[in-house]
Coordinates of C-alpha atoms and ligand atoms in Angstrom, one line a residue:
M1262 CA 4.6 -29.9 19.6
L1263 CA 4.6 -26.6 17.6
A1264 CA 7.8 -25.2 16.2
A1265 CA 9.5 -22.1 17.6
E1266 CA 9.0 -18.6 16.3
T1267 CA 9.6 -18.3 12.6
T1268 CA 10.3 -15.2 10.6
A1269 CA 9.7 -14.9 6.8
R1270 CA 10.0 -12.1 4.3
A1271 CA 7.9 -11.5 1.2
N1272 CA 7.8 -8.9 -1.5
A1273 CA 4.9 -7.0 -2.9
N1274 CA 3.9 -7.6 -6.5
V1275 CA 2.2 -5.5 -9.3
A1276 CA -0.4 -7.1 -11.4
L1277 CA 0.0 -6.7 -15.2
V1278 CA -3.2 -8.6 -15.9
K1279 CA -5.5 -7.8 -13.0
Y1280 CA -7.4 -9.8 -10.5
W1281 CA -10.7 -7.9 -10.0
G1282 CA -13.6 -10.1 -8.8
K1283 CA -14.2 -13.3 -7.0
R1284 CA -16.0 -16.5 -7.8
D1285 CA -16.0 -17.5 -4.1
A1286 CA -15.5 -15.0 -1.4
V1287 CA -15.0 -17.5 1.5
L1288 CA -12.2 -19.4 -0.2
N1289 CA -11.1 -16.2 -2.0
L1290 CA -11.2 -17.7 -5.5
P1291 CA -10.9 -15.3 -8.4
S1292 CA -13.2 -15.0 -11.3
T1293 CA -10.2 -14.7 -13.6
G1294 CA -6.5 -15.6 -13.6
S1295 CA -4.0 -12.8 -13.2
I1296 CA -0.3 -12.2 -14.0
S1297 CA 2.1 -10.1 -11.9
L1298 CA 5.7 -9.2 -11.3
T1299 CA 7.1 -9.5 -7.8
L1300 CA 9.0 -6.3 -6.8
A1301 CA 12.3 -6.2 -4.9
G1302 CA 12.5 -3.8 -2.0
L1303 CA 8.8 -3.5 -1.2
A1304 CA 8.8 -6.2 1.5
V1305 CA 7.0 -7.3 4.7
E1306 CA 8.7 -9.3 7.4
A1307 CA 6.5 -11.4 9.6
A1308 CA 7.5 -13.3 12.8
V1309 CA 4.9 -15.9 14.0
A1310 CA 4.9 -18.1 17.1
F1311 CA 2.1 -20.3 18.2
D1312 CA 2.9 -20.0 21.9
G1313 CA -0.5 -20.4 23.5
G1314 CA -2.1 -17.7 25.5
V1315 CA -5.8 -16.8 25.6
S1316 CA -5.9 -14.9 22.3
D1317 CA -3.8 -13.9 19.3
R1318 CA -1.5 -11.0 19.9
L1319 CA -0.9 -9.0 16.8
E1320 CA 1.5 -6.2 16.1
I1321 CA 1.8 -4.3 12.8
D1322 CA 4.6 -1.8 12.3
G1323 CA 5.1 -1.3 16.0
E1324 CA 1.5 -0.9 16.9
P1325 CA -1.1 -3.4 18.3
A1326 CA -3.3 -4.4 15.3
G1327 CA -6.9 -3.3 15.6
G1328 CA -10.2 -3.2 13.7
E1329 CA -10.8 -4.9 10.4
E1330 CA -7.0 -5.4 9.9
A1331 CA -6.7 -7.5 13.1
E1332 CA -9.9 -9.4 12.3
R1333 CA -8.6 -10.4 8.9
L1334 CA -5.3 -11.6 10.4
R1335 CA -7.1 -13.6 13.1
R1336 CA -9.3 -15.2 10.5
F1337 CA -6.2 -16.1 8.5
L1338 CA -4.5 -17.6 11.6
D1339 CA -7.6 -19.7 12.0
V1340 CA -7.0 -21.1 8.5
V1341 CA -3.4 -21.9 9.4
R1342 CA -4.5 -23.6 12.6
A1343 CA -7.1 -25.6 10.8
E1344 CA -4.5 -26.9 8.3
A1345 CA -2.1 -27.7 11.1
G1346 CA -4.8 -29.3 13.4
S1347 CA -3.9 -26.9 16.2
S1348 CA -5.9 -24.5 18.4
S1349 CA -2.9 -22.7 19.9
R1350 CA -3.1 -18.9 19.9
A1351 CA -0.3 -17.0 18.2
R1352 CA 2.0 -14.0 18.5
V1353 CA 2.5 -12.2 15.2
V1354 CA 4.7 -9.2 14.6
T1355 CA 4.9 -7.7 11.1
R1356 CA 7.2 -5.0 9.8
S1357 CA 6.7 -3.4 6.4
T1358 CA 8.8 -1.4 4.0
V1359 CA 5.7 -0.9 1.9
P1360 CA 3.5 2.1 2.9
R1361 CA 0.2 0.4 4.0
G1362 CA -3.3 0.9 2.5
I1363 CA -2.3 3.2 -0.4
G1364 CA -2.5 0.6 -3.2
L1365 CA 1.1 -0.6 -3.1
A1366 CA 0.1 -4.2 -2.4
S1367 CA 1.1 -4.3 1.2
S1368 CA -1.5 -7.0 2.0
A1369 CA 0.0 -9.2 -0.7
A1370 CA 3.5 -9.1 0.9
A1371 CA 2.0 -9.3 4.4
F1372 CA -0.1 -12.4 3.9
A1373 CA 2.6 -14.2 1.8
A1374 CA 5.0 -13.6 4.7
V1375 CA 2.5 -14.6 7.4
A1376 CA 1.5 -17.7 5.4
L1377 CA 5.1 -18.8 5.2
A1378 CA 6.1 -17.9 8.8
G1379 CA 2.8 -19.1 10.2
S1380 CA 2.8 -22.5 8.4
R1381 CA 6.4 -23.2 9.4
A1382 CA 5.7 -22.1 13.0
A1383 CA 2.7 -24.4 13.1
G1384 CA 4.9 -27.3 12.0
L1385 CA 3.9 -27.5 8.4
R1386 CA 6.3 -27.6 5.4
L1387 CA 4.3 -26.5 2.5
E1388 CA 5.6 -26.6 -1.1
P1389 CA 5.0 -23.4 -3.2
P1390 CA 1.6 -24.5 -4.7
A1391 CA 0.1 -25.3 -1.2
L1392 CA 1.7 -22.2 0.3
S1393 CA 0.2 -20.1 -2.5
A1394 CA -3.2 -21.6 -1.9
L1395 CA -2.8 -20.8 1.8
A1396 CA -1.6 -17.2 1.2
R1397 CA -4.6 -16.7 -1.1
R1398 CA -7.0 -17.2 1.8
G1399 CA -5.5 -14.0 3.4
S1400 CA -5.5 -11.9 0.3
G1401 CA -5.8 -13.0 -3.3
S1402 CA -2.8 -11.1 -4.5
A1403 CA -0.7 -12.7 -1.8
A1404 CA -1.0 -16.0 -3.7
R1405 CA 1.3 -14.4 -6.2
S1406 CA 3.8 -12.9 -3.7
V1407 CA 4.8 -16.4 -2.6
L1408 CA 6.9 -16.6 -5.9
G1409 CA 9.4 -14.3 -7.5
G1410 CA 9.6 -12.7 -10.9
F1411 CA 6.8 -13.0 -13.4
V1412 CA 4.0 -15.1 -11.9
E1413 CA 0.6 -16.3 -13.0
W1414 CA -2.2 -17.0 -10.5
R1415 CA -4.5 -19.5 -12.2
R1416 CA -8.2 -19.0 -11.8
G1417 CA -8.7 -22.8 -11.2
E1418 CA -11.9 -24.7 -11.8
R1419 CA -12.3 -26.8 -8.7
P1420 CA -14.9 -25.6 -6.1
D1421 CA -12.4 -26.3 -3.3
G1422 CA -9.8 -24.0 -4.8
T1423 CA -6.9 -26.5 -4.7
D1424 CA -6.1 -25.6 -8.3
S1425 CA -6.3 -21.8 -7.8
I1426 CA -2.6 -21.3 -7.2
A1427 CA 0.3 -19.2 -8.5
E1428 CA 2.9 -20.6 -10.8
P1429 CA 6.2 -19.1 -12.0
L1430 CA 6.1 -17.9 -15.7
A1431 CA 9.9 -17.5 -15.9
P1432 CA 13.0 -17.7 -13.8
L1433 CA 13.8 -14.5 -11.9
D1434 CA 16.7 -13.7 -14.2
H1435 CA 14.7 -14.3 -17.4
W1436 CA 14.1 -10.5 -18.1
D1437 CA 15.3 -7.5 -16.2
V1438 CA 12.7 -4.7 -16.3
R1439 CA 11.8 -1.9 -13.9
V1440 CA 8.6 -0.7 -12.3
V1441 CA 8.7 3.0 -11.5
V1442 CA 6.0 3.9 -8.9
A1443 CA 4.6 7.4 -8.7
V1444 CA 3.0 8.0 -5.3
T1445 CA 0.3 10.7 -5.8
S1446 CA -1.4 10.3 -2.4
S1447 CA -0.3 8.8 0.9
A1448 CA -3.8 9.0 2.3
P1449 CA -5.4 5.6 3.1
K1450 CA -7.7 4.5 0.3
A1451 CA -11.4 5.1 0.7
V1452 CA -12.6 1.7 -0.7
S1453 CA -10.6 -1.5 -0.1
S1454 CA -9.9 -3.8 -3.0
R1455 CA -12.3 -6.3 -1.3
D1456 CA -15.2 -3.8 -1.2
G1457 CA -14.3 -2.5 -4.6
M1458 CA -14.5 -5.9 -6.1
T1459 CA -18.0 -6.5 -4.6
R1460 CA -19.2 -3.3 -6.1
A1461 CA -17.6 -4.0 -9.4
A1462 CA -19.2 -7.4 -9.7
A1463 CA -22.7 -5.8 -9.9
A1464 CA -21.6 -3.3 -12.6
P1465 CA -22.9 -3.6 -16.1
F1466 CA -19.4 -3.9 -17.6
Y1467 CA -18.3 -6.8 -15.3
P1468 CA -19.3 -9.7 -17.6
A1469 CA -17.2 -8.1 -20.4
W1470 CA -14.2 -7.7 -18.0
V1471 CA -14.4 -11.5 -17.1
E1472 CA -14.8 -12.4 -20.8
G1473 CA -11.7 -10.5 -21.9
A1474 CA -9.4 -12.0 -19.3
E1475 CA -8.3 -15.2 -21.1
A1476 CA -7.1 -13.2 -24.2
D1477 CA -5.2 -10.7 -22.0
L1478 CA -3.5 -13.6 -20.1
A1479 CA -2.5 -15.3 -23.3
A1480 CA -1.0 -12.1 -24.7
A1481 CA 0.9 -11.4 -21.5
R1482 CA 2.3 -14.9 -21.2
A1483 CA 3.5 -14.7 -24.8
A1484 CA 5.0 -11.3 -24.3
I1485 CA 6.9 -12.3 -21.2
R1486 CA 8.2 -15.4 -22.9
A1487 CA 9.4 -13.3 -25.9
R1488 CA 10.6 -10.4 -23.6
D1489 CA 8.5 -8.1 -25.7
L1490 CA 8.0 -5.0 -23.6
E1491 CA 5.6 -3.2 -25.9
A1492 CA 3.3 -6.2 -26.1
L1493 CA 3.3 -6.7 -22.4
G1494 CA 3.0 -3.0 -21.6
L1495 CA 0.0 -2.6 -24.0
V1496 CA -1.9 -5.5 -22.5
A1497 CA -1.1 -4.3 -19.0
E1498 CA -2.5 -0.8 -19.8
H1499 CA -5.6 -2.4 -21.4
S1500 CA -6.2 -4.6 -18.4
A1501 CA -5.9 -1.8 -15.9
L1502 CA -8.1 0.6 -17.9
K1503 CA -10.8 -2.1 -18.2
M1504 CA -10.6 -2.8 -14.5
H1505 CA -11.1 0.9 -13.7
A1506 CA -13.8 1.2 -16.4
V1507 CA -15.8 -1.5 -14.6
G1508 CA -15.7 0.6 -11.4
L1509 CA -16.7 3.8 -13.1
A1510 CA -19.9 2.1 -14.3
A1511 CA -20.6 0.7 -10.8
R1512 CA -23.3 2.1 -8.5
P1513 CA -22.1 3.9 -6.5
A1514 CA -19.3 4.7 -8.9
L1515 CA -15.8 3.6 -7.9
L1516 CA -13.0 6.0 -8.9
Y1517 CA -9.6 5.4 -7.3
W1518 CA -7.8 8.1 -9.4
R1519 CA -6.8 11.6 -8.3
G1520 CA -5.9 14.4 -10.7
A1521 CA -2.2 13.5 -10.5
T1522 CA -3.0 9.9 -11.5
V1523 CA -4.4 11.2 -14.8
E1524 CA -1.4 13.5 -15.2
C1525 CA 0.9 10.5 -14.8
V1526 CA -1.1 8.6 -17.5
H1527 CA -0.6 11.5 -19.9
A1528 CA 3.1 11.7 -19.1
V1529 CA 3.5 8.0 -19.8
W1530 CA 1.8 8.4 -23.2
A1531 CA 4.0 11.5 -23.9
L1532 CA 7.1 9.6 -23.1
R1533 CA 6.0 6.9 -25.5
A1534 CA 5.2 9.4 -28.2
A1535 CA 8.8 10.7 -27.8
G1536 CA 10.3 7.2 -28.1
T1537 CA 10.6 5.8 -24.6
A1538 CA 9.0 2.5 -24.1
A1539 CA 7.0 3.1 -20.9
F1540 CA 3.6 1.6 -19.9
F1541 CA 1.4 2.2 -16.9
T1542 CA -0.8 0.2 -14.6
I1543 CA -3.0 1.4 -11.7
D1544 CA -4.4 -0.7 -8.8
A1545 CA -7.1 0.1 -6.2
G1546 CA -5.6 3.4 -5.4
P1547 CA -4.3 6.6 -7.0
Q1548 CA -0.6 5.5 -7.5
V1549 CA 0.7 4.9 -11.0
K1550 CA 3.2 2.1 -11.7
V1551 CA 5.2 2.3 -14.9
L1552 CA 6.8 -0.7 -16.6
C1553 CA 10.0 0.1 -18.5
L1554 CA 13.5 -1.1 -19.3
P1555 CA 16.3 -0.5 -16.7
A1556 CA 18.1 1.9 -19.1
D1557 CA 14.9 4.1 -19.2
A1558 CA 14.0 4.0 -15.5
A1559 CA 15.8 7.3 -14.6
R1560 CA 14.1 9.2 -17.4
V1561 CA 10.7 7.8 -16.5
A1562 CA 11.2 8.6 -12.8
A1563 CA 12.3 12.2 -13.6
A1564 CA 9.3 12.8 -15.9
L1565 CA 6.9 11.5 -13.2
H1566 CA 8.6 13.4 -10.4
A1567 CA 8.3 16.7 -12.3
L1568 CA 4.4 16.4 -12.3
P1569 CA 2.4 18.5 -9.8
G1570 CA 0.8 16.2 -7.3
V1571 CA 3.4 13.4 -7.5
E1572 CA 4.7 13.1 -3.9
R1573 CA 7.5 10.7 -4.5
V1574 CA 8.8 8.1 -7.0
L1575 CA 10.3 4.7 -6.3
T1576 CA 12.0 2.4 -8.7
C1577 CA 11.8 -1.4 -8.3
A1578 CA 13.6 -4.3 -9.9
P1579 CA 12.1 -7.8 -10.1
G1580 CA 12.1 -9.4 -6.7
G1581 CA 12.3 -13.0 -5.4
G1582 CA 9.7 -15.1 -3.7
A1583 CA 8.9 -15.5 0.0
Q1584 CA 11.7 -16.8 2.2
V1585 CA 12.2 -17.9 5.7
I1586 CA 14.8 -15.6 7.3
A1587 CA 15.0 -16.7 10.9
Ligands
DP6_2681 C1 -6.3 -4.1 -7.9 O1 -5.6 -9.2 -3.3 O2 -6.0 -6.9 -2.2 O3 -4.4 -5.0 -6.7 O4 -8.3 -10.9 -2.3 O5 -9.9 -9.3 -1.4 O6 -7.6 -9.4 -0.4 P1 -8.4 -9.6 -1.6 O7 -7.9 -8.5 -2.7 P2 -6.5 -8.0 -3.1 O8 -6.8 -7.3 -4.5 C2 -5.9 -6.9 -5.4 C3 -6.5 -6.1 -6.5 C4 -5.6 -5.4 -7.4 C5 -5.3 -6.2 -8.6 C6 -4.3 -7.3 -8.5 O9 -3.4 -7.2 -7.6 O10 -4.4 -8.3 -9.2

């Protein structure tokens, strides 16, 4: 007998040491580990019920899901069903406070929320490691959104991926920082993370990217432990710039930045030259996310907001892990 409808909420996260490339595309196992911060306020809520019917019924932000987005969600529900030993079709309704498809990690929040709601609705009670491994099958970065605060998703060594899971690096109250997000374009991104990673894996700089990851992870772990913003910020910028450099050298080339993205980078460097500790990172889109201390967040937000091409600015505090809410 399957449980009744369950609703869960999960926050997006921003990677400070990036995941960019897979060692197994089916199990969604990464070539490298990654480290992120879960962000409060950029959440997705998912309600899931395995209530029979002839097919899965999927609604995203008030619209029936279609195309690749629906396919991905259905394939993920198949993974949940396989774990639960069920064949029942599901009704899934998700609601997002993250703008979708613009590089603000909405898929991370969405698959973490669906993994938690779906596993519970299917009668499973998964501990965080198993929940993280399940969420990973939907979207790699979702493995990290299962947990709050600073999180490391371990690459893992096993071919079955059971050790490729996220772990907390510190309790949520360990270190209060801010991430200021400059949105430079609300247009859907042209190349998904998934396709971008496939292209990047064939690029000449990719082996160097993979080789450098362990050192970046070690530096980020130590910086988080010591609450050293400069050390963490510098490794985050380095990781992001290397990730984008791999794409630039791909064929065809991969460039997620717009002009305003570059303006934001220069503005962050100018803030730093003038004494404000601010450090950027950029994901598979044109938005710029800036790590800083709470006391500097308003100054950073104002500097980014003043730039031509910056559409809006959001400021996020560290957020908690995925939770069942109904
Ligand atoms: C640039 O998790 O969206 O944001 O596993 O194929 O769903 P899939 O990819 P996804 O990739 C995120 C890439 C990134 C970096 C990161 O979040 O680590």
